[in-house]
Amino acid sequence: MDADALTKAFVEHYYTTFDNDGAGLVNLYQQDSSMLSFEGQKIQGAKNIATKLTSLPFNQCVYSITTVDCQPSSAPNGMLVLVSGNVQLAGQQHALKFSQMFHLLPTPQGSCYVSNDIFRLNYG
Amino acid sequence: MDADALTKAFVEHYYTTFDNDGAGLVNLYQQDSSMLSFEGQKIQGAKNIATKLTSLPFNQCVYSITTVDCQPSSAPNGMLVLVSGNVQLAGQQHALKFSQMFHLLPTPQGSCYVSNDIFRLNYG
């Protein structure tokens, strides 16, 4: 698989985990150095990030991905990803647009984890 | 200035340059290794990127920024930035939503340049 295909596979895995398996999120971030900015709130560390994400109403939602772009970062085997799409919240009539960027870094096991994550709903 | 303030200053400088000074864009990207993904099209190298960006109808437009988020990347003094906002094209009634991510790296002169740039309009 090339970088584009690997990135798309990771992104699908990410949102499936997000939608269905809050506890699995810790494994996506892994490191104490991993960072999340969620609607402007900054959180650091895999455990803190998973705690935050599982506390959101977003864990009862369905993500629909419109675009996935990736580029190699300056880090060895690092990958930068920009996702845009819609998120349908439970009980809401209209889906909301969102954008989210990831910096993925490799693990010794040949997989990758989320080193940086910035999420924003696209209002206004 | 802290990282958030520096990033916001850079972003304002970026869109002002974009709106008014196409030639100045080469200085924002600087390196042959710099990458742009524009609506899915991948372009590498400061000169090629500036050529692409100045060929767009977007150089007769006005950007309005809604959100700017930043995080340090794993690169020394590197910064990851996610911008969301609206872009008003000349002769169009409605502004379009966009999102754009940057990976900024430091220059020896104490400034920074755009190592990675991914731009997407938020349709659909």
Short mmCIF file of C-alpha atoms in Angstrom, two decimals, chain A residues 4 35-37 40 42 67 69-72 74-75 80-82 84 86 97 99 101 103 105 116-118 120 122-124, chain B residues 4 35-37 40 42 67 69-72 74-75 80-82 84 86 97 99 101 103 105 116-118 120 122-124:
data_model
loop_
_atom_site.label_atom_id
_atom_site.label_comp_id
_atom_site.label_asym_id
_atom_site.label_seq_id
_atom_site.Cartn_x
_atom_site.Cartn_y
_atom_site.Cartn_z
CA ASP A 4 -2.31 7.65 0.45
CA MET A 35 -1.65 16.37 21.82
CA LEU A 36 -5.27 17.11 21.03
CA SER A 37 -6.85 20.51 20.39
CA GLY A 40 -9.78 25.23 21.03
CA LYS A 42 -5.73 21.74 24.46
CA THR A 67 -11.81 14.41 1.74
CA ASP A 69 -5.22 14.53 2.02
CA CYS A 70 -1.78 13.49 3.23
CA GLN A 71 1.84 14.56 2.91
CA PRO A 72 5.04 13.20 4.43
CA SER A 74 9.80 16.20 8.09
CA ALA A 75 9.83 13.44 10.76
CA LEU A 80 0.44 14.86 7.96
CA VAL A 81 -3.25 14.38 7.24
CA LEU A 82 -6.14 16.80 6.69
CA SER A 84 -12.89 17.20 6.02
CA ASN A 86 -19.66 15.82 8.23
CA LYS A 97 -19.15 20.15 8.90
CA SER A 99 -12.11 19.53 9.67
CA MET A 101 -5.66 17.38 11.07
CA HIS A 103 0.34 14.17 12.57
CA LEU A 105 4.29 8.97 13.67
CA ASN A 116 -0.95 15.68 16.99
CA ASP A 117 -4.69 16.08 16.47
CA ILE A 118 -6.57 19.36 15.90
CA ARG A 120 -12.71 22.01 14.54
CA ASN A 122 -16.79 24.57 10.62
CA TYR A 123 -19.32 27.12 11.74
CA GLY A 124 -20.01 30.63 10.56
CA ASP B 4 -0.21 31.05 19.72
CA MET B 35 4.77 20.76 -0.36
CA LEU B 36 1.31 22.00 -1.23
CA SER B 37 -1.85 19.94 -1.68
CA GLY B 40 -6.18 17.25 -4.03
CA LYS B 42 0.08 17.84 -5.06
CA THR B 67 -10.31 29.81 13.83
CA ASP B 69 -5.21 26.40 16.27
CA CYS B 70 -1.57 25.45 16.72
CA GLN B 71 0.54 22.76 18.37
CA PRO B 72 4.29 22.18 18.48
CA SER B 74 7.94 16.80 16.76
CA ALA B 75 10.43 18.86 14.68
CA LEU B 80 1.39 22.61 13.21
CA VAL B 81 -1.49 24.96 12.38
CA LEU B 82 -5.13 24.36 11.43
CA SER B 84 -10.75 27.46 9.19
CA ASN B 86 -14.34 31.75 4.57
CA LYS B 97 -15.82 27.69 3.66
CA SER B 99 -9.81 24.62 5.94
CA MET B 101 -3.25 23.11 7.59
CA HIS B 103 3.57 22.72 9.06
CA LEU B 105 9.62 25.12 10.31
CA ASN B 116 3.64 21.56 4.38
CA ASP B 117 0.38 23.12 3.26
CA ILE B 118 -2.91 21.31 2.62
CA ARG B 120 -9.49 22.23 1.01
CA ASN B 122 -15.49 22.50 2.57
CA TYR B 123 -18.24 21.44 0.23
CA GLY B 124 -21.00 18.92 0.59
#
